[in-house]
Short mmCIF file of C-alpha atoms in Angstrom, two decimals:
data_model
loop_
_atom_site.label_atom_id
_atom_site.label_comp_id
_atom_site.label_asym_id
_atom_site.label_seq_id
_atom_site.Cartn_x
_atom_site.Cartn_y
_atom_site.Cartn_z
CA UNK G 635 59.66 -137.53 35.60
CA UNK G 636 58.91 -138.45 39.23
CA UNK G 637 55.19 -139.08 39.67
CA UNK G 638 53.43 -138.84 43.05
CA UNK G 639 49.91 -140.22 43.43
CA UNK G 640 48.23 -138.71 46.49
CA UNK G 641 45.14 -140.33 48.00
CA UNK G 642 42.92 -138.67 50.60
CA UNK G 643 39.53 -139.49 52.11
CA UNK G 644 37.87 -136.29 50.88
CA UNK G 645 38.58 -132.70 49.93
CA UNK G 646 36.84 -130.83 52.71
CA UNK G 647 38.14 -127.75 54.49
CA UNK G 648 40.37 -129.53 57.03
CA UNK G 649 44.04 -129.27 57.82
CA UNK G 650 44.99 -132.51 56.07
CA UNK G 651 43.41 -131.31 52.84
CA UNK G 652 45.17 -127.95 53.10
CA UNK G 653 48.47 -129.70 53.77
CA UNK G 654 48.01 -131.90 50.71
CA UNK G 655 47.33 -128.80 48.59
CA UNK G 656 50.51 -127.14 49.87
CA UNK G 657 52.63 -130.24 49.32
CA UNK G 658 51.38 -131.06 45.83
CA UNK G 659 51.73 -127.45 44.66
CA UNK G 660 55.32 -127.27 45.91
CA UNK G 661 56.25 -130.63 44.42
CA UNK G 662 54.86 -129.62 41.04
CA UNK G 663 56.98 -126.47 41.14
CA UNK G 664 59.99 -128.75 41.66
CA UNK G 665 59.19 -130.77 38.55
CA UNK G 666 57.14 -133.61 40.04
CA UNK G 667 53.97 -134.80 38.31
CA UNK G 668 51.22 -134.98 40.95
CA UNK G 669 47.76 -136.56 40.81
CA UNK G 670 45.30 -136.34 43.73
CA UNK G 671 42.63 -139.01 44.22
CA UNK G 672 39.73 -138.23 46.57
CA UNK G 673 37.81 -141.24 47.83
CA UNK G 674 34.39 -139.90 48.76
CA UNK G 675 33.73 -136.41 47.45
CA UNK G 676 35.04 -133.46 45.47
CA UNK G 677 33.58 -130.68 47.61
CA UNK G 678 35.43 -128.18 49.74
CA UNK G 679 38.79 -126.98 48.48
CA UNK G 680 38.70 -128.63 45.03
CA UNK G 681 38.69 -125.20 43.29
CA UNK G 682 41.99 -124.35 44.97
CA UNK G 683 43.60 -127.46 43.47
CA UNK G 684 42.28 -126.54 40.04
CA UNK G 685 43.56 -122.97 40.35
CA UNK G 686 47.05 -124.44 40.79
CA UNK G 687 46.59 -126.88 37.86
CA UNK G 688 46.78 -129.93 40.12
CA UNK G 689 44.88 -132.86 38.63
CA UNK G 690 42.21 -134.37 40.87
CA UNK G 691 40.08 -137.49 40.39
CA UNK G 692 37.32 -138.96 42.55
CA UNK G 693 36.47 -142.60 43.29
CA UNK G 694 32.92 -141.61 44.34
CA UNK G 695 32.88 -144.14 47.15
CA UNK G 696 29.88 -144.36 49.51
CA UNK G 697 30.82 -143.13 52.97
CA UNK G 698 31.57 -145.80 55.54
CA UNK G 699 31.71 -148.69 53.06
CA UNK G 700 34.52 -150.50 51.30
CA UNK G 701 33.58 -150.46 47.63
CA UNK G 702 35.33 -153.09 45.49
CA UNK G 703 34.35 -151.21 42.32
CA UNK G 704 36.31 -148.26 43.71
CA UNK G 705 39.31 -150.51 44.26
CA UNK G 706 39.18 -151.61 40.62
CA UNK G 707 38.82 -147.98 39.50
CA UNK G 708 41.76 -146.99 41.66
CA UNK G 709 43.90 -149.80 40.27
CA UNK G 710 43.06 -148.52 36.80
CA UNK G 711 44.19 -145.02 37.78
CA UNK G 712 47.43 -146.44 39.15
CA UNK G 713 48.06 -148.43 35.97
CA UNK G 714 47.46 -145.36 33.80
CA UNK G 715 49.41 -142.86 35.90
CA UNK G 716 52.30 -145.21 36.79
CA UNK G 717 53.31 -143.39 40.00
CA UNK G 718 56.78 -143.52 41.47
CA UNK G 719 55.21 -143.25 44.95
CA UNK G 720 51.68 -143.53 46.33
CA UNK G 721 51.23 -141.24 49.34
CA UNK G 722 47.94 -141.46 51.28
CA UNK G 723 46.58 -139.14 53.96
CA UNK G 724 44.23 -139.94 56.88
CA UNK G 725 43.25 -143.34 58.19
CA UNK G 726 40.49 -144.29 55.72
CA UNK G 727 42.69 -143.51 52.73
CA UNK G 728 45.65 -145.20 54.41
CA UNK G 729 43.74 -148.45 54.93
CA UNK G 730 42.16 -148.25 51.47
CA UNK G 731 45.56 -147.96 49.78
CA UNK G 732 46.97 -150.84 51.81
CA UNK G 733 44.14 -153.06 50.59
CA UNK G 734 44.04 -151.77 47.01
CA UNK G 735 47.80 -152.02 46.53
CA UNK G 736 48.45 -155.17 48.51
CA UNK G 737 51.57 -156.94 47.19
CA UNK G 738 52.17 -154.07 44.75
CA UNK G 739 55.77 -153.09 44.06
CA UNK G 740 54.87 -149.38 44.14
CA UNK G 741 56.11 -147.84 47.41
CA UNK G 742 53.27 -146.73 49.70
CA UNK G 743 53.53 -143.99 52.32
CA UNK G 744 50.78 -143.38 54.91
CA UNK G 745 50.47 -140.07 56.77
CA UNK G 746 48.42 -139.72 59.96
CA UNK G 747 47.31 -136.16 60.70
CA UNK G 748 46.01 -136.51 64.24
CA UNK G 749 46.66 -138.23 67.55
CA UNK G 750 43.35 -140.08 67.17
CA UNK G 751 42.20 -140.75 63.61
CA UNK G 752 39.68 -143.56 63.96
CA UNK G 753 37.83 -145.94 66.26
CA UNK G 754 39.23 -149.21 67.58
CA UNK G 755 38.03 -151.15 64.53
CA UNK G 756 39.94 -148.91 62.13
CA UNK G 757 43.01 -149.01 64.35
CA UNK G 758 42.79 -152.82 64.51
CA UNK G 759 42.76 -153.01 60.71
CA UNK G 760 45.56 -150.45 60.49
CA UNK G 761 47.72 -152.43 62.93
CA UNK G 762 47.39 -155.72 61.10
CA UNK G 763 47.88 -154.35 57.59
CA UNK G 764 51.24 -152.76 58.37
CA UNK G 765 52.96 -155.31 56.15
CA UNK G 766 51.28 -153.64 53.13
CA UNK G 767 52.80 -150.21 53.79
CA UNK G 768 56.41 -149.13 53.31
CA UNK G 769 56.53 -146.01 55.47
CA UNK G 770 54.28 -144.18 57.95
CA UNK G 771 54.57 -140.60 59.13
CA UNK G 772 52.88 -138.68 61.92
CA UNK G 773 52.65 -134.89 62.13
CA UNK G 774 53.29 -134.65 65.90
CA UNK G 775 55.49 -136.32 68.52
CA UNK G 776 52.43 -137.00 70.68
CA UNK G 777 50.66 -138.79 67.83
CA UNK G 778 53.80 -140.71 66.93
CA UNK G 779 54.36 -141.91 70.50
CA UNK G 780 50.74 -143.01 70.77
CA UNK G 781 50.96 -144.95 67.49
CA UNK G 782 54.16 -146.64 68.69
CA UNK G 783 52.73 -147.50 72.14
CA UNK G 784 49.58 -148.96 70.56
CA UNK G 785 51.75 -150.94 68.13
CA UNK G 786 49.99 -149.28 65.20
CA UNK G 787 53.37 -148.64 63.58
CA UNK G 788 56.98 -149.73 63.93
CA UNK G 789 59.95 -147.48 64.62
CA UNK G 790 61.73 -149.30 61.81
CA UNK G 791 59.79 -147.57 59.03
CA UNK G 792 58.18 -144.48 60.53
CA UNK G 793 58.98 -140.98 61.73
CA UNK G 794 57.53 -137.57 62.53
CA UNK G 795 57.30 -135.20 59.57
CA UNK G 796 55.76 -131.91 60.59
CA UNK G 797 53.14 -130.02 58.64
CA UNK G 798 54.17 -127.03 56.57
CA UNK G 799 52.65 -123.81 55.29
CA UNK G 800 53.14 -121.63 52.27
CA UNK G 801 51.89 -118.27 53.44
CA UNK G 802 51.28 -115.58 50.84
CA UNK G 803 54.08 -113.07 50.45
CA UNK G 804 51.46 -110.33 50.19
CA UNK G 805 48.14 -110.76 51.95
CA UNK G 806 45.09 -109.14 50.44
CA UNK G 807 43.89 -106.81 53.16
CA UNK G 808 40.18 -106.35 52.82
CA UNK G 809 38.34 -103.91 55.03
CA UNK G 810 37.37 -106.76 57.31
CA UNK G 811 36.86 -104.56 60.35
CA UNK G 812 34.45 -102.35 58.43
CA UNK G 813 32.47 -105.36 57.24
CA UNK G 814 32.41 -106.84 60.75
CA UNK G 815 31.29 -103.52 62.14
CA UNK G 816 28.42 -103.35 59.68
CA UNK G 817 27.26 -106.90 60.37
CA UNK G 818 28.18 -107.55 64.01
CA UNK G 819 28.99 -104.18 65.54
CA UNK G 820 32.72 -104.91 65.84
CA UNK G 821 34.57 -101.62 66.29
CA UNK G 822 37.76 -101.14 68.30
CA UNK G 823 37.22 -104.15 70.56
CA UNK G 824 39.83 -106.90 70.87
CA UNK G 825 39.23 -109.47 68.14
CA UNK G 826 39.85 -113.19 68.63
CA UNK G 827 39.74 -115.63 65.70
CA UNK G 828 39.15 -119.40 65.80
CA UNK G 829 39.29 -121.60 62.71
CA UNK G 830 38.18 -125.20 62.81
CA UNK G 831 35.47 -127.73 62.14
CA UNK G 832 32.39 -127.37 64.35
CA UNK G 833 32.87 -130.76 65.99
CA UNK G 834 33.37 -132.09 69.54
CA UNK G 835 37.16 -132.15 69.07
CA UNK G 836 37.30 -128.35 68.81
CA UNK G 837 35.72 -127.95 72.27
CA UNK G 838 33.91 -124.66 71.61
CA UNK G 839 31.68 -125.23 74.65
CA UNK G 840 34.69 -124.54 76.88
CA UNK G 841 35.24 -121.24 75.06
CA UNK G 842 31.66 -120.18 75.68
CA UNK G 843 31.98 -120.98 79.38
CA UNK G 844 35.27 -119.10 79.63
CA UNK G 845 34.03 -115.84 78.09
CA UNK G 846 30.68 -115.47 79.85
CA UNK G 847 31.73 -112.37 81.80
CA UNK G 848 34.43 -111.03 79.48
CA UNK G 849 33.69 -107.61 78.00
CA UNK G 850 35.47 -105.62 75.31
CA UNK G 851 36.12 -108.51 72.92
CA UNK G 852 34.54 -110.26 69.96
CA UNK G 853 35.11 -113.90 69.01
CA UNK G 854 34.98 -114.99 65.37
CA UNK G 855 34.50 -118.69 64.59
CA UNK G 856 35.24 -119.88 61.05
CA UNK G 857 34.16 -123.32 59.90
CA UNK G 858 31.25 -125.68 59.46
CA UNK G 859 30.38 -129.06 60.87
CA UNK G 860 27.88 -131.33 62.62
CA UNK G 861 27.55 -129.18 65.76
CA UNK G 862 26.75 -125.94 63.96
CA UNK G 863 23.09 -125.63 65.01
CA UNK G 864 23.84 -126.88 68.54
CA UNK G 865 26.64 -124.37 69.08
CA UNK G 866 24.62 -121.49 67.69
CA UNK G 867 21.74 -122.35 70.03
CA UNK G 868 24.16 -122.52 72.97
CA UNK G 869 25.47 -119.06 72.15
CA UNK G 870 21.93 -117.68 72.16
CA UNK G 871 21.01 -119.52 75.37
CA UNK G 872 24.10 -118.10 77.12
CA UNK G 873 23.45 -114.58 75.87
CA UNK G 874 26.70 -114.45 73.90
CA UNK G 875 25.26 -113.67 70.47
CA UNK G 876 26.57 -110.07 70.56
CA UNK G 877 30.20 -111.17 70.93
CA UNK G 878 30.41 -114.67 69.37
CA UNK G 879 30.00 -114.67 65.59
CA UNK G 880 29.88 -117.71 63.30
CA UNK G 881 31.32 -116.84 59.89
CA UNK G 882 30.85 -120.25 58.23
CA UNK G 883 33.32 -121.53 55.64
CA UNK G 884 35.58 -118.79 54.27
CA UNK G 885 38.23 -118.46 51.59
CA UNK G 886 39.78 -115.30 53.06
CA UNK G 887 41.37 -116.80 56.17
CA UNK G 888 44.61 -114.85 55.84
CA UNK G 889 42.71 -111.56 55.53
CA UNK G 890 40.74 -112.43 58.65
CA UNK G 891 43.96 -113.24 60.47
CA UNK G 892 45.69 -109.97 59.66
CA UNK G 893 42.56 -108.17 60.83
CA UNK G 894 42.46 -110.01 64.18
CA UNK G 895 44.39 -109.46 67.39
CA UNK G 896 44.83 -113.06 68.59
CA UNK G 897 44.26 -116.63 67.39
CA UNK G 898 42.31 -118.90 69.73
CA UNK G 899 42.09 -122.72 69.77
CA UNK G 900 40.33 -124.86 72.39
CA UNK G 901 40.74 -128.39 70.98
CA UNK G 902 40.72 -131.49 73.19
CA UNK G 903 43.28 -133.13 70.91
CA UNK G 904 45.25 -132.24 67.78
CA UNK G 905 48.20 -133.33 65.69
CA UNK G 906 49.94 -130.28 64.27
CA UNK G 907 47.11 -127.86 63.45
CA UNK G 908 47.55 -126.03 60.15
CA UNK G 909 45.40 -123.13 61.36
CA UNK G 910 47.88 -122.28 64.13
CA UNK G 911 50.78 -122.45 61.68
CA UNK G 912 48.92 -120.07 59.38
CA UNK G 913 48.17 -117.78 62.33
CA UNK G 914 51.78 -117.47 63.46
CA UNK G 915 52.83 -116.77 59.87
CA UNK G 916 50.37 -113.84 60.01
CA UNK G 917 52.08 -112.61 63.21
CA UNK G 918 49.24 -113.47 65.58
CA UNK G 919 49.72 -114.16 69.29
CA UNK G 920 48.16 -117.53 70.23
CA UNK G 921 45.92 -118.72 73.05
CA UNK G 922 45.55 -122.49 72.81
CA UNK G 923 44.97 -125.68 74.72
CA UNK G 924 48.17 -127.66 75.25
CA UNK G 925 47.52 -130.55 72.88
CA UNK G 926 49.48 -132.40 70.21
CA UNK G 927 52.42 -130.47 68.82
CA UNK G 928 51.02 -127.08 69.86
CA UNK G 929 53.57 -126.82 72.68
CA UNK G 930 56.32 -126.81 70.07
CA UNK G 931 54.68 -123.80 68.39
CA UNK G 932 53.41 -121.76 71.35
CA UNK G 933 55.31 -120.65 74.42
CA UNK G 934 55.28 -117.67 76.75
CA UNK G 935 57.13 -115.76 74.01
CA UNK G 936 54.18 -115.77 71.62
CA UNK G 937 51.11 -116.77 73.61
CA UNK G 938 49.48 -118.80 76.35
CA UNK G 939 48.87 -122.53 76.75
CA UNK G 940 46.02 -123.88 78.88
CA UNK G 941 44.51 -127.20 79.86
CA UNK G 942 41.75 -128.49 77.56
CA UNK G 943 39.58 -129.15 80.63
CA UNK G 944 39.91 -125.87 82.53
CA UNK G 945 37.69 -122.99 81.34
CA UNK G 946 39.08 -120.84 84.15
CA UNK G 947 42.60 -121.17 82.70
CA UNK G 948 41.30 -120.23 79.27
CA UNK G 949 39.49 -117.22 80.68
CA UNK G 950 42.65 -116.04 82.45
CA UNK G 951 44.73 -116.41 79.27
CA UNK G 952 42.17 -114.46 77.21
CA UNK G 953 42.10 -111.65 79.76
CA UNK G 954 45.90 -111.62 79.96
CA UNK G 955 46.36 -111.18 76.24
CA UNK G 956 43.70 -108.46 76.17
CA UNK G 957 45.57 -106.57 78.88
CA UNK G 958 48.92 -106.56 77.07
CA UNK G 959 50.14 -103.16 75.93
CA UNK G 960 51.07 -102.49 72.30
CA UNK G 961 54.75 -103.18 72.88
CA UNK G 962 54.06 -106.54 74.52
CA UNK G 963 51.61 -107.53 71.78
CA UNK G 964 54.15 -106.64 69.12
CA UNK G 965 56.76 -108.74 70.90
CA UNK G 966 54.44 -111.74 70.77
CA UNK G 967 53.60 -111.03 67.14
CA UNK G 968 57.26 -110.91 66.17
CA UNK G 969 57.96 -114.14 68.09
CA UNK G 970 55.13 -115.93 66.28
CA UNK G 971 56.38 -114.81 62.89
CA UNK G 972 59.95 -115.86 63.67
CA UNK G 973 58.72 -119.31 64.77
CA UNK G 974 56.68 -119.76 61.58
CA UNK G 975 59.89 -119.93 59.52
CA UNK G 976 60.56 -123.44 60.88
CA UNK G 977 57.35 -124.64 59.21
CA UNK G 978 57.96 -123.22 55.76
CA UNK G 979 57.12 -125.62 52.95
CA UNK G 980 60.52 -124.80 51.44
CA UNK G 981 62.14 -126.50 54.44
CA UNK G 982 59.74 -129.38 55.05
CA UNK G 983 59.49 -130.40 51.39
CA UNK G 984 63.19 -131.31 51.42
CA UNK G 985 62.39 -134.00 53.98
CA UNK G 986 59.63 -135.42 51.80
CA UNK G 987 61.84 -135.39 48.70
CA UNK G 988 64.45 -137.33 50.68
CA UNK G 989 61.86 -139.92 51.80
CA UNK G 990 60.49 -140.31 48.28
CA UNK G 991 63.97 -140.75 46.83
CA UNK G 992 64.98 -143.40 49.37
CA UNK G 993 61.79 -145.45 48.92
CA UNK G 994 61.72 -145.27 45.14
CA UNK G 995 65.37 -146.29 44.91
CA UNK G 996 64.74 -149.21 47.21
CA UNK G 997 61.66 -150.62 45.47
CA UNK G 998 61.53 -149.50 41.83
#
């Protein structure tokens, strides 16, 4: 049996973690034996792995420190599991695996999930440990080109492999509008949904500036993060508390999406955001900043792209989508759904299976 050992920094609620869940579940359905190792914590989406009977272990590493006991523990896991491939995700896990498996004969794949994944120190280490990795993938062309230009990777053993989604065939439709009406007074107004960590990257301050004088809409923000209290205070200070609503971490994202009218993202940079892929699979029009691989997902057919530094552009796009008639909105919805088929896990997993087969044949 082919055995894939996945390693990731943590199991929070981010796109990389969701992508790992999707990949490992699909691979197991194809007969692969998958084990996930989390470096620092087991919080977040761990229950979703367990629901799918995907084995998960934790190294319990202290954040921000290289723990040699964790390296020994990881080597023990590798010796017991005997993986065909080790596949790590995000820069801390990528560097950790390069160090822990140095000179190992087990093929190692690193995946970067963003254009910028770490500071200059981490990138310096990443650049000069390339000899310890067999293959590197990036989720977006923009991220790939940056990694090449910075000499973080070589064209010889790297490529872009896009993220994938496995949307539910039937979405549980809760009475979200009724619940939102009870709690926030949301009735027949236009409903925008944003999903993402409350961090500087997501650029929510630009959203607040853009919607100051917009009426007839509510804006739902799903996620948690270090800026939560700051952003909530900004909303109050700007008088937006009646139309901007923080929902925290949720496990009913698809139900929220089918209850919304448009998906909204304001990030300053991205790779290939899972949330947008999920949104188009739920037939949502998109308003987004033009970052990372978003331009390959969103066009005038299914939404609007704006600069990440121009609140006036964002405001115009929001107003434009609100002013579309039902026929125009349906056209965008249909275009989003059609585009989502290119990111189906059934398609993308074939590329991973091909990469795994080539590397394992070469080294094992």
